[in-house]
Coordinates of N, CA, C and O in Angstrom, one line a residue:
M158 N 65.7 -48.2 121.8 CA 66.5 -48.4 122.9 C 67.9 -48.7 122.5 O 67.9 -49.7 121.6
N159 N 69.0 -48.0 123.1 CA 70.2 -48.4 122.7 C 70.9 -49.5 123.4 O 70.1 -50.0 124.5
N160 N 71.9 -50.1 123.2 CA 72.4 -51.3 123.9 C 72.7 -51.0 125.4 O 72.5 -51.9 126.3
K161 N 73.0 -49.9 125.9 CA 73.4 -49.4 127.2 C 71.9 -49.6 127.9 O 71.9 -50.3 128.9
E162 N 71.1 -48.8 127.3 CA 69.7 -48.8 128.0 C 69.2 -50.1 128.1 O 68.6 -50.6 129.2
R163 N 69.3 -51.1 127.1 CA 68.7 -52.4 127.2 C 69.4 -53.2 128.3 O 68.8 -54.1 129.0
F164 N 70.7 -53.1 128.3 CA 71.5 -53.9 129.4 C 71.1 -53.6 130.8 O 70.8 -54.4 131.4
I165 N 71.0 -52.2 130.8 CA 70.7 -51.7 132.3 C 69.2 -52.2 132.6 O 69.1 -52.6 133.9
E166 N 68.3 -52.1 131.6 CA 66.8 -52.7 131.8 C 66.9 -54.0 132.4 O 66.2 -54.6 133.2
I167 N 67.7 -55.0 131.4 CA 67.5 -56.3 131.8 C 68.2 -56.6 133.0 O 67.8 -57.5 133.8
Y168 N 69.3 -56.0 133.4 CA 70.1 -56.1 134.7 C 69.2 -55.8 135.7 O 69.0 -56.7 136.7
K169 N 68.6 -54.7 135.9 CA 67.7 -54.3 137.0 C 66.4 -55.1 137.0 O 66.0 -55.4 138.2
Q170 N 65.9 -55.6 135.8 CA 64.8 -56.4 135.9 C 65.1 -57.9 136.4 O 64.2 -58.5 137.0
M171 N 66.2 -58.5 136.2 CA 66.5 -59.8 136.4 C 67.4 -60.1 137.6 O 67.4 -61.1 138.0
I172 N 68.2 -59.1 137.8 CA 69.4 -59.5 138.9 C 68.9 -58.6 140.0 O 69.0 -57.5 140.2
H173 N 68.9 -59.3 141.2 CA 68.4 -58.7 142.4 C 69.2 -59.2 143.7 O 68.9 -59.0 144.7
R174 N 70.4 -59.8 143.4 CA 71.2 -60.5 144.5 C 71.8 -59.3 145.3 O 72.2 -58.3 144.6
D175 N 72.2 -59.6 146.6 CA 72.8 -58.7 147.1 C 74.2 -58.3 146.7 O 74.8 -59.1 146.2
G176 N 74.3 -57.0 146.5 CA 75.6 -56.4 145.8 C 75.5 -56.0 144.3 O 76.2 -55.5 143.8
S177 N 74.4 -56.6 143.7 CA 74.4 -56.3 142.3 C 74.2 -54.8 142.1 O 74.6 -54.6 141.0
E178 N 73.6 -54.2 142.8 CA 73.4 -52.7 142.7 C 74.8 -51.9 142.6 O 74.9 -51.2 141.8
K179 N 75.6 -52.5 143.5 CA 77.0 -51.9 143.6 C 77.7 -52.3 142.4 O 78.7 -51.5 141.8
L180 N 77.5 -53.5 141.8 CA 78.4 -53.9 140.6 C 77.9 -53.0 139.4 O 78.7 -52.5 138.6
L181 N 76.5 -52.7 139.4 CA 76.1 -52.0 138.3 C 76.5 -50.5 138.2 O 76.8 -49.9 137.5
E182 N 76.7 -50.0 139.6 CA 77.2 -48.7 139.9 C 78.8 -48.8 139.1 O 79.2 -47.7 138.7
F183 N 79.5 -49.7 139.5 CA 80.8 -49.8 138.9 C 80.9 -49.8 137.4 O 81.5 -49.0 136.9
L184 N 79.9 -50.6 136.8 CA 80.0 -50.7 135.2 C 79.7 -49.3 134.7 O 80.0 -48.9 133.7
L185 N 78.8 -48.5 135.5 CA 78.3 -47.2 135.0 C 79.4 -46.2 135.3 O 79.2 -45.0 135.0
S186 N 80.3 -46.4 136.2 CA 81.1 -45.4 136.6 C 82.3 -45.0 135.8 O 82.6 -45.7 134.8
K187 N 83.2 -43.9 136.1 CA 84.2 -43.5 135.3 C 85.5 -44.6 135.3 O 86.3 -44.4 134.6
N188 N 85.2 -45.5 136.4 CA 86.4 -46.6 136.4 C 86.2 -47.7 135.7 O 87.0 -48.6 135.6
S189 N 85.0 -47.6 134.8 CA 84.8 -48.8 134.0 C 84.5 -48.3 132.5 O 83.7 -47.2 132.4
D190 N 85.0 -48.9 131.6 CA 84.7 -48.7 130.1 C 83.8 -49.7 129.4 O 83.6 -49.8 128.3
F191 N 83.1 -50.5 130.5 CA 82.1 -51.5 129.9 C 81.3 -51.2 128.7 O 81.1 -52.0 127.8
F192 N 80.6 -50.1 128.8 CA 79.7 -49.7 127.8 C 80.3 -49.1 126.5 O 79.5 -48.9 125.5
D193 N 81.6 -48.7 126.7 CA 82.3 -48.2 125.4 C 83.3 -49.0 124.9 O 83.7 -48.9 123.8
A194 N 83.8 -50.0 125.6 CA 84.8 -51.0 125.2 C 84.5 -51.8 123.9 O 83.1 -52.1 123.7
P195 N 85.5 -52.2 123.1 CA 85.3 -53.3 122.1 C 84.9 -54.7 122.9 O 85.6 -54.7 123.9
A196 N 84.6 -55.7 122.0 CA 84.7 -57.0 122.5 C 85.9 -57.8 122.2 O 86.2 -58.7 122.9
S197 N 86.6 -57.3 121.2 CA 88.1 -57.8 121.0 C 88.7 -56.7 120.3 O 88.3 -55.7 119.8
A198 N 90.1 -56.9 120.0 CA 90.8 -55.9 119.4 C 90.9 -56.0 117.9 O 90.8 -54.8 117.3
R199 N 90.6 -57.2 117.3 CA 90.7 -57.2 116.0 C 89.4 -58.1 115.3 O 89.5 -58.3 114.1
F200 N 88.8 -58.8 116.2 CA 87.7 -59.7 115.6 C 86.4 -59.1 115.9 O 86.0 -58.1 115.7
H201 N 85.6 -60.2 116.4 CA 84.0 -59.7 116.8 C 84.1 -58.6 117.8 O 84.8 -58.5 118.6
G202 N 83.2 -57.7 117.3 CA 83.0 -56.6 118.2 C 84.2 -55.5 118.4 O 84.0 -55.0 119.6
N203 N 84.9 -55.6 117.3 CA 86.0 -54.6 117.6 C 85.7 -53.1 117.2 O 86.4 -52.8 116.2
Y204 N 84.6 -52.6 117.9 CA 84.4 -51.3 117.7 C 83.8 -50.8 119.0 O 83.6 -51.5 120.0
D205 N 83.7 -49.4 119.3 CA 83.1 -49.0 120.4 C 81.7 -49.4 120.7 O 80.9 -49.4 120.0
G206 N 81.6 -49.9 121.9 CA 80.2 -50.4 122.3 C 80.1 -51.9 122.0 O 79.1 -52.5 122.2
G207 N 81.2 -52.5 121.3 CA 81.2 -53.9 121.0 C 81.0 -54.8 122.1 O 80.2 -56.0 122.1
L208 N 81.7 -54.7 123.3 CA 81.5 -55.5 124.5 C 80.0 -55.6 125.0 O 79.5 -56.8 125.2
V209 N 79.2 -54.4 125.1 CA 77.9 -54.5 125.8 C 77.0 -55.2 124.6 O 76.1 -55.9 125.0
E210 N 77.3 -54.9 123.3 CA 76.4 -55.6 122.4 C 76.7 -57.1 122.4 O 75.7 -57.9 122.2
H211 N 77.9 -57.5 122.6 CA 78.3 -58.9 122.6 C 77.7 -59.6 123.6 O 77.1 -60.6 123.7
S212 N 77.6 -58.9 124.9 CA 77.0 -59.5 126.1 C 75.5 -59.6 125.9 O 75.0 -60.6 126.4
L213 N 75.0 -58.5 125.3 CA 73.6 -58.7 124.9 C 73.1 -59.9 123.9 O 72.1 -60.6 124.1
N214 N 74.0 -60.1 122.9 CA 73.9 -60.9 122.0 C 74.0 -62.5 122.7 O 73.4 -63.3 122.5
V215 N 75.0 -62.7 123.6 CA 75.1 -63.9 124.3 C 73.8 -64.0 125.1 O 73.3 -65.2 125.2
Y216 N 73.3 -63.1 125.9 CA 72.1 -63.2 126.6 C 71.0 -63.7 125.7 O 70.2 -64.8 126.1
D217 N 70.8 -63.2 124.5 CA 69.7 -63.6 123.5 C 70.0 -64.9 123.2 O 68.9 -65.8 123.1
C218 N 71.2 -65.2 122.9 CA 71.4 -66.8 122.4 C 71.3 -67.7 123.5 O 70.8 -68.8 123.2
L219 N 71.7 -67.4 124.6 CA 71.6 -68.3 125.8 C 70.0 -68.5 126.1 O 69.6 -69.5 126.4
K220 N 69.2 -67.4 126.1 CA 67.8 -67.6 126.4 C 67.2 -68.5 125.3 O 66.2 -69.3 125.6
D221 N 67.5 -68.4 124.1 CA 67.1 -69.1 123.1 C 67.3 -70.5 123.2 O 66.5 -71.3 123.0
Y222 N 68.7 -70.8 123.4 CA 69.1 -72.1 123.5 C 68.3 -73.0 124.7 O 67.8 -74.1 124.7
L223 N 68.2 -72.2 125.8 CA 67.5 -72.8 127.0 C 66.1 -72.8 126.8 O 65.5 -73.7 127.5
S224 N 65.4 -72.2 125.9 CA 64.1 -72.4 125.6 C 63.7 -73.6 124.7 O 62.5 -73.8 124.6
R225 N 64.7 -74.2 124.1 CA 64.5 -75.3 123.1 C 63.8 -76.5 124.0 O 64.2 -76.9 124.9
E226 N 62.9 -77.0 123.2 CA 62.0 -78.3 123.8 C 63.3 -79.2 124.2 O 63.1 -79.9 125.3
R227 N 64.0 -79.8 123.4 CA 65.0 -80.6 123.6 C 65.9 -80.4 124.6 O 66.1 -81.4 125.6
V228 N 66.4 -79.1 124.7 CA 67.1 -78.7 125.9 C 66.3 -78.8 127.2 O 67.0 -79.4 128.2
Q229 N 65.2 -78.7 127.2 CA 64.4 -78.6 128.5 C 63.9 -80.0 128.8 O 64.1 -80.5 130.1
S230 N 63.4 -80.8 127.9 CA 62.9 -82.1 128.2 C 63.8 -83.2 128.1 O 63.9 -83.9 129.0
T231 N 64.9 -83.3 127.2 CA 65.8 -84.4 127.0 C 66.9 -84.1 128.1 O 67.4 -84.8 128.7
Y232 N 67.3 -82.8 127.9 CA 68.8 -82.6 128.7 C 68.4 -82.2 130.2 O 69.2 -82.1 131.1
G233 N 67.0 -81.6 130.4 CA 66.7 -81.2 131.6 C 67.3 -80.0 132.2 O 67.3 -79.6 133.4
L234 N 67.7 -79.0 131.2 CA 68.2 -77.8 131.6 C 67.2 -76.8 131.8 O 66.5 -76.4 131.0
K235 N 67.0 -76.3 133.1 CA 66.2 -75.1 133.4 C 66.8 -74.4 134.5 O 67.3 -74.9 135.5
Y236 N 67.1 -73.0 134.2 CA 67.6 -72.2 135.0 C 66.8 -70.8 135.3 O 66.1 -70.5 134.4
N237 N 66.9 -70.2 136.4 CA 66.1 -69.2 136.7 C 66.7 -68.0 135.9 O 67.8 -67.9 135.5
E238 N 65.8 -66.9 135.8 CA 66.2 -65.8 134.8 C 67.3 -65.0 135.2 O 68.1 -64.4 134.7
E239 N 67.6 -65.0 136.8 CA 68.6 -64.3 137.3 C 69.9 -64.9 137.0 O 70.9 -64.3 136.6
S240 N 69.9 -66.2 137.0 CA 71.3 -67.0 136.7 C 71.6 -66.7 135.2 O 72.6 -66.5 134.8
I241 N 70.4 -66.8 134.4 CA 70.7 -66.6 133.0 C 71.3 -65.3 132.6 O 72.3 -65.1 132.0
A242 N 70.8 -64.3 133.3 CA 71.2 -62.7 133.0 C 72.5 -62.6 133.6 O 73.4 -62.0 133.1
I243 N 73.1 -63.0 134.8 CA 74.2 -63.0 135.3 C 75.3 -63.6 134.4 O 76.2 -63.0 134.1
V244 N 75.1 -64.7 134.1 CA 76.1 -65.4 133.4 C 76.4 -64.9 132.0 O 77.3 -64.7 131.4
A245 N 75.4 -64.5 131.3 CA 75.3 -64.1 129.9 C 75.8 -62.5 129.9 O 76.7 -62.2 129.2
L246 N 75.2 -61.9 130.7 CA 75.6 -60.2 130.8 C 76.9 -59.9 131.3 O 77.7 -59.0 131.0
L247 N 77.4 -60.9 132.2 CA 78.6 -60.5 133.0 C 79.8 -61.5 132.6 O 81.0 -61.4 133.2
H248 N 79.6 -62.4 131.6 CA 80.7 -63.3 131.4 C 81.9 -62.8 131.0 O 83.0 -63.4 131.2
D249 N 82.1 -61.4 130.3 CA 83.2 -60.8 129.9 C 83.7 -59.6 130.6 O 84.2 -58.9 130.1
L250 N 83.2 -59.6 131.9 CA 83.7 -58.4 132.5 C 85.1 -58.2 132.6 O 85.9 -57.2 132.8
C251 N 86.0 -59.2 132.5 CA 87.3 -59.5 132.3 C 88.0 -58.5 131.3 O 89.2 -58.0 131.2
K252 N 87.3 -58.1 130.3 CA 87.7 -57.1 129.2 C 87.4 -55.6 129.6 O 88.0 -54.9 128.7
I253 N 87.0 -55.3 130.8 CA 86.8 -54.0 131.1 C 88.2 -53.3 131.2 O 89.2 -53.9 131.8
N254 N 88.4 -52.1 130.8 CA 89.6 -51.4 130.8 C 90.8 -52.0 130.1 O 92.0 -51.8 130.6
C255 N 90.7 -52.9 129.3 CA 91.8 -53.7 128.8 C 92.2 -53.3 127.3 O 93.3 -53.6 126.9
Y256 N 91.4 -52.5 126.7 CA 91.5 -52.1 125.4 C 91.9 -50.6 125.2 O 91.1 -49.8 125.7
K257 N 92.8 -50.2 124.5 CA 93.2 -48.9 124.4 C 93.3 -48.6 123.0 O 93.7 -49.4 122.0
K258 N 92.7 -47.3 122.5 CA 92.8 -46.9 121.1 C 94.1 -46.7 120.5 O 94.9 -46.1 121.4
G259 N 94.3 -47.2 119.4 CA 95.6 -46.7 118.7 C 95.6 -46.8 117.4 O 94.5 -46.9 116.8
F260 N 96.7 -47.0 116.6 CA 96.7 -46.9 115.0 C 97.8 -48.0 114.7 O 98.7 -48.4 115.5
R261 N 97.4 -48.5 113.6 CA 98.5 -49.4 113.0 C 98.4 -49.1 111.4 O 97.6 -48.5 110.8
N262 N 99.6 -49.6 110.9 CA 99.8 -49.2 109.4 C 99.2 -50.3 108.6 O 99.5 -51.5 108.9
V263 N 98.5 -49.9 107.6 CA 98.1 -51.0 106.7 C 98.4 -50.4 105.1 O 98.2 -49.2 105.0
K264 N 98.4 -51.4 104.3 CA 98.6 -50.8 102.8 C 97.4 -51.0 102.2 O 96.6 -51.8 102.1
E265 N 96.8 -49.8 101.5 CA 95.8 -49.6 100.7 C 96.0 -49.0 99.6 O 96.7 -47.8 99.4
N266 N 95.8 -49.7 98.5 CA 96.1 -49.3 97.0 C 97.6 -48.8 96.8 O 98.0 -47.9 96.2
G267 N 98.5 -49.7 97.6 CA 99.9 -49.4 97.4 C 100.4 -48.4 98.3 O 101.6 -48.1 98.3
Q268 N 99.5 -47.6 99.0 CA 100.0 -46.7 100.0 C 99.9 -47.2 101.5 O 98.9 -47.8 101.8
W269 N 100.9 -46.8 102.2 CA 100.7 -47.2 103.7 C 99.8 -46.1 104.4 O 100.1 -44.7 104.1
V270 N 98.8 -46.5 105.2 CA 97.8 -45.4 105.7 C 97.7 -45.9 107.2 O 97.8 -47.0 107.6
Q271 N 97.4 -44.9 108.1 CA 97.2 -45.5 109.5 C 95.7 -45.6 109.7 O 95.0 -44.9 109.2
V272 N 95.3 -46.6 110.2 CA 93.9 -46.9 110.5 C 93.8 -47.1 112.0 O 94.8 -47.5 112.8
P273 N 92.6 -46.8 112.6 CA 92.5 -46.9 114.0 C 92.5 -48.5 114.3 O 91.9 -49.2 113.7
T274 N 92.8 -48.7 115.5 CA 93.0 -50.0 116.1 C 92.8 -50.0 117.7 O 92.8 -48.9 118.1
Y275 N 92.6 -51.3 118.1 CA 92.6 -51.3 119.5 C 93.9 -52.2 120.1 O 94.2 -53.2 119.4
E276 N 94.7 -52.0 121.1 CA 95.6 -52.6 121.6 C 95.1 -53.1 123.0 O 94.5 -52.4 123.7
Y277 N 95.4 -54.4 123.2 CA 95.1 -55.0 124.2 C 96.1 -54.8 125.4 O 97.3 -55.3 125.2
N278 N 95.7 -54.4 126.6 CA 96.8 -54.1 127.7 C 96.1 -54.4 128.9 O 95.3 -53.6 129.6
D279 N 96.2 -55.7 129.4 CA 95.4 -56.1 130.7 C 96.5 -55.9 131.8 O 97.4 -56.4 132.0
T280 N 96.0 -54.9 132.6 CA 96.7 -54.7 133.9 C 96.5 -55.5 135.0 O 97.1 -55.3 136.0
L281 N 95.5 -56.4 134.7 CA 95.2 -57.5 136.0 C 95.1 -58.8 135.2 O 94.0 -59.2 135.1
P282 N 96.3 -59.3 134.8 CA 96.4 -60.7 134.1 C 96.0 -61.7 134.9 O 96.8 -62.6 135.3
Y283 N 94.7 -62.1 135.2 CA 94.3 -63.1 135.9 C 93.6 -64.1 135.3 O 92.8 -65.0 135.8
G284 N 93.7 -64.2 133.9 CA 93.0 -65.2 133.0 C 91.9 -64.4 132.4 O 91.6 -63.2 132.5
H285 N 91.0 -65.3 131.9 CA 89.8 -64.7 131.1 C 88.7 -65.1 131.8 O 88.1 -64.1 132.6
G286 N 88.0 -66.1 131.9 CA 87.0 -66.5 132.6 C 86.9 -66.4 134.0 O 86.0 -65.9 134.8
E287 N 88.1 -66.8 134.6 CA 88.3 -66.7 136.1 C 88.5 -65.3 136.3 O 88.2 -64.8 137.5
K288 N 89.0 -64.5 135.7 CA 89.0 -62.9 135.9 C 87.7 -62.4 136.1 O 87.2 -61.5 137.0
S289 N 86.8 -62.9 135.3 CA 85.3 -62.4 135.3 C 84.9 -62.7 136.7 O 84.1 -62.1 137.4
V290 N 85.0 -64.1 137.1 CA 84.3 -64.6 138.1 C 84.9 -63.8 139.4 O 84.3 -63.5 140.3
Y291 N 86.2 -63.3 139.3 CA 87.0 -62.8 140.4 C 86.2 -61.2 140.6 O 85.9 -60.9 141.7
M292 N 86.1 -60.6 139.4 CA 85.4 -59.3 139.5 C 84.2 -59.2 140.0 O 83.6 -58.5 140.8
I293 N 83.1 -60.2 139.6 CA 81.9 -60.4 140.0 C 81.8 -60.6 141.5 O 81.1 -60.0 142.3
S294 N 82.7 -61.6 141.9 CA 82.7 -61.9 143.1 C 83.0 -60.7 144.4 O 82.9 -61.0 145.6
G295 N 83.7 -59.9 143.7 CA 84.0 -58.6 144.6 C 82.7 -57.9 145.1 O 82.8 -57.1 145.9
Y296 N 81.6 -58.1 144.4 CA 80.4 -57.4 144.6 C 79.3 -58.4 145.0 O 78.5 -58.0 145.9
M297 N 79.2 -59.5 144.5 CA 78.0 -60.5 144.7 C 78.4 -61.8 144.5 O 79.4 -62.2 143.9
R298 N 77.9 -62.6 145.4 CA 78.0 -64.2 145.4 C 77.4 -64.8 144.1 O 76.4 -64.5 143.6
L299 N 78.2 -65.7 143.6 CA 77.8 -66.5 142.4 C 77.4 -68.0 143.1 O 78.1 -68.2 143.9
T300 N 76.6 -68.6 142.3 CA 76.3 -69.9 142.7 C 77.6 -70.7 142.2 O 78.2 -70.2 141.2
R301 N 77.8 -71.9 142.7 CA 78.9 -72.7 142.0 C 78.8 -72.8 140.5 O 79.7 -72.6 139.7
E302 N 77.5 -73.2 140.0 CA 77.2 -73.4 138.5 C 77.5 -72.2 137.8 O 78.0 -72.1 136.7
E303 N 77.0 -70.9 138.3 CA 77.3 -69.8 137.6 C 78.8 -69.5 137.4 O 79.3 -69.0 136.4
A304 N 79.6 -69.6 138.7 CA 80.9 -69.4 138.6 C 81.6 -70.4 137.5 O 82.5 -69.8 136.7
F305 N 81.2 -71.6 137.6 CA 81.8 -72.6 136.6 C 81.5 -72.1 135.1 O 82.4 -72.3 134.2
A306 N 80.2 -71.7 134.9 CA 79.7 -71.3 133.5 C 80.5 -70.1 133.0 O 80.9 -70.2 131.8
I307 N 80.7 -69.2 133.8 CA 81.6 -68.1 133.4 C 83.0 -68.4 133.4 O 83.7 -68.1 132.3
R308 N 83.5 -69.1 134.2 CA 85.0 -69.5 134.1 C 85.2 -70.3 132.9 O 86.3 -70.2 132.0
Y309 N 84.5 -71.3 132.4 CA 84.6 -72.1 131.4 C 83.8 -71.5 130.0 O 83.6 -72.3 129.1
H310 N 83.4 -70.6 129.8 CA 82.5 -69.9 128.9 C 83.3 -70.0 127.4 O 82.6 -70.0 126.4
M311 N 84.6 -70.0 127.4 CA 85.4 -70.1 126.2 C 85.4 -71.5 125.8 O 85.7 -71.7 124.6
G312 N 84.9 -72.4 126.4 CA 84.8 -73.9 126.2 C 86.2 -74.3 125.7 O 87.3 -74.1 126.2
F313 N 86.2 -75.2 124.5 CA 87.3 -75.7 124.1 C 88.2 -74.8 123.1 O 89.3 -75.3 122.7
S314 N 87.7 -73.7 123.1 CA 88.6 -72.7 122.2 C 89.6 -71.8 123.1 O 90.2 -71.3 122.5
G315 N 89.4 -72.1 124.4 CA 90.3 -71.4 125.3 C 91.6 -72.2 125.4 O 91.6 -73.2 124.9
S316 N 92.5 -71.7 126.4 CA 93.7 -72.4 126.5 C 93.7 -73.4 127.6 O 94.9 -73.8 128.1
E317 N 92.5 -73.7 128.2 CA 92.4 -74.5 129.4 C 92.6 -76.1 129.0 O 92.5 -76.4 127.7
D318 N 93.0 -76.8 129.8 CA 93.1 -78.3 129.7 C 91.7 -78.8 129.1 O 90.8 -78.6 129.9
A319 N 91.7 -79.5 128.1 CA 90.6 -80.1 127.5 C 89.7 -80.8 128.5 O 88.5 -80.9 128.6
R320 N 90.5 -81.6 129.5 CA 89.8 -82.4 130.3 C 89.0 -81.8 131.2 O 88.0 -82.1 131.6
N321 N 89.7 -80.7 131.8 CA 88.8 -79.8 132.7 C 87.6 -79.1 132.0 O 86.5 -79.0 132.7
V322 N 87.8 -78.7 130.8 CA 86.5 -78.3 130.1 C 85.4 -79.2 130.0 O 84.4 -78.8 130.5
G323 N 85.9 -80.3 129.6 CA 84.7 -81.5 129.5 C 84.2 -81.9 130.8 O 83.1 -82.0 131.0
A324 N 85.1 -81.8 131.9 CA 84.4 -82.3 133.2 C 83.4 -81.1 133.7 O 82.6 -81.3 134.3
A325 N 84.0 -79.9 133.5 CA 83.1 -78.7 133.9 C 81.8 -78.7 133.0 O 80.7 -78.6 133.6
F326 N 81.8 -79.0 131.8 CA 80.5 -79.1 131.2 C 79.4 -80.2 131.5 O 78.5 -80.1 131.6
E327 N 80.3 -81.4 131.9 CA 79.5 -82.5 132.5 C 78.8 -82.1 133.8 O 77.7 -82.6 134.0
M328 N 79.7 -81.6 134.6 CA 79.4 -81.3 135.9 C 78.3 -80.1 136.1 O 77.5 -80.1 136.8
F329 N 78.6 -79.2 135.2 CA 77.7 -77.7 135.3 C 77.2 -77.7 133.9 O 77.7 -76.8 133.1
P330 N 76.1 -78.2 133.4 CA 75.6 -78.0 132.0 C 75.4 -76.4 131.7 O 75.5 -76.1 130.7
L331 N 75.3 -75.5 132.5 CA 75.1 -74.2 132.2 C 76.4 -73.6 131.6 O 76.5 -72.7 130.9
A332 N 77.5 -74.3 131.9 CA 78.8 -73.8 131.4 C 78.6 -74.2 129.8 O 79.2 -73.5 129.1
F333 N 78.2 -75.3 129.5 CA 78.2 -75.7 128.1 C 77.1 -74.9 127.3 O 77.4 -74.3 126.3
A334 N 76.0 -74.5 128.0 CA 75.0 -73.8 127.4 C 75.7 -72.3 127.3 O 75.4 -71.7 126.1
L335 N 76.3 -71.9 128.2 CA 76.7 -70.6 127.9 C 78.0 -70.4 126.9 O 77.9 -69.5 126.0
S336 N 78.9 -71.6 126.9 CA 79.8 -71.6 125.9 C 79.1 -71.6 124.5 O 79.7 -71.0 123.4
T337 N 78.2 -72.4 124.3 CA 77.4 -72.5 123.0 C 76.8 -71.1 122.6 O 76.9 -70.5 121.4
A338 N 76.3 -70.4 123.5 CA 75.7 -69.2 123.2 C 76.8 -68.0 123.0 O 76.7 -67.3 122.1
D339 N 77.9 -68.2 123.5 CA 78.9 -67.2 123.3 C 79.6 -67.5 122.0 O 79.9 -66.5 121.2
M340 N 79.6 -68.8 121.6 CA 80.3 -68.9 120.2 C 79.1 -68.7 119.1 O 79.6 -68.1 118.1
E341 N 77.8 -68.9 119.3 CA 76.9 -68.4 118.5 C 76.7 -67.0 118.2 O 76.9 -66.5 117.0
A342 N 76.9 -66.3 119.3 CA 77.0 -64.8 119.1 C 78.3 -64.3 118.5 O 78.3 -63.5 117.6
T343 N 79.4 -65.0 118.9 CA 80.8 -64.5 118.2 C 80.8 -64.7 116.8 O 81.1 -64.0 116.0
Y344 N 80.3 -66.0 116.3 CA 80.8 -66.4 115.0 C 79.6 -66.3 114.0 O 79.8 -66.0 112.8
F345 N 78.5 -66.4 114.5 CA 77.2 -66.3 113.7 C 76.5 -64.7 113.7 O 76.3 -64.4 112.5
I346 N 76.4 -64.2 114.9 CA 75.8 -62.8 114.9 C 77.0 -61.7 114.5 O 76.7 -60.8 113.8
E347 N 78.1 -61.8 115.1 CA 78.9 -60.7 115.0 C 80.0 -60.9 113.9 O 80.1 -60.1 113.1
G348 N 80.8 -62.0 114.0 CA 81.8 -62.2 113.0 C 82.9 -61.3 112.9 O 82.8 -60.4 113.8
K349 N 83.5 -61.3 111.6 CA 84.3 -60.2 111.6 C 83.8 -59.1 110.7 O 83.3 -59.4 109.5
K350 N 83.3 -57.9 111.2 CA 82.8 -56.9 110.6 C 83.9 -56.0 110.1 O 84.8 -55.7 110.6

């Protein structure tokens, strides 16, 4: 099963909220490059299909994190499968249609050569996590905790005020869990390939 098929299978199996079908239709449409886009221009997942692969990696990492005994018994974190799938699979919708293929010059063995690259061009500069929340909300309602989890999934590595990140993590533990899963997927599973 390829990443696109796996994403669609998990999505259809776990997400049943009103509007979810329309959101999936958009993701599959010619108006979205979600299944072909990279996850970044130069770092993790910087290849065709990197975004869907990253979304699935975050889903797997979040499921694993939330299944840990300590997380469940000591921290009391328990979320339904739909919320887990929504925040993990959809946290980076903000990257849809933002990367364009291009070239850059690099020196190899003393010679300048053109190598393929991605250029970032966001035509709807609404931020990162907040843009994903905005895009999802156009199709289906998010719970407050889901919205905060997606909004603050960059954690302290984002450009947000650290006090807001800390407050969001305290008030909405799913935000911390998603941020942890996102970092684990980014730095340990994907890294710079």
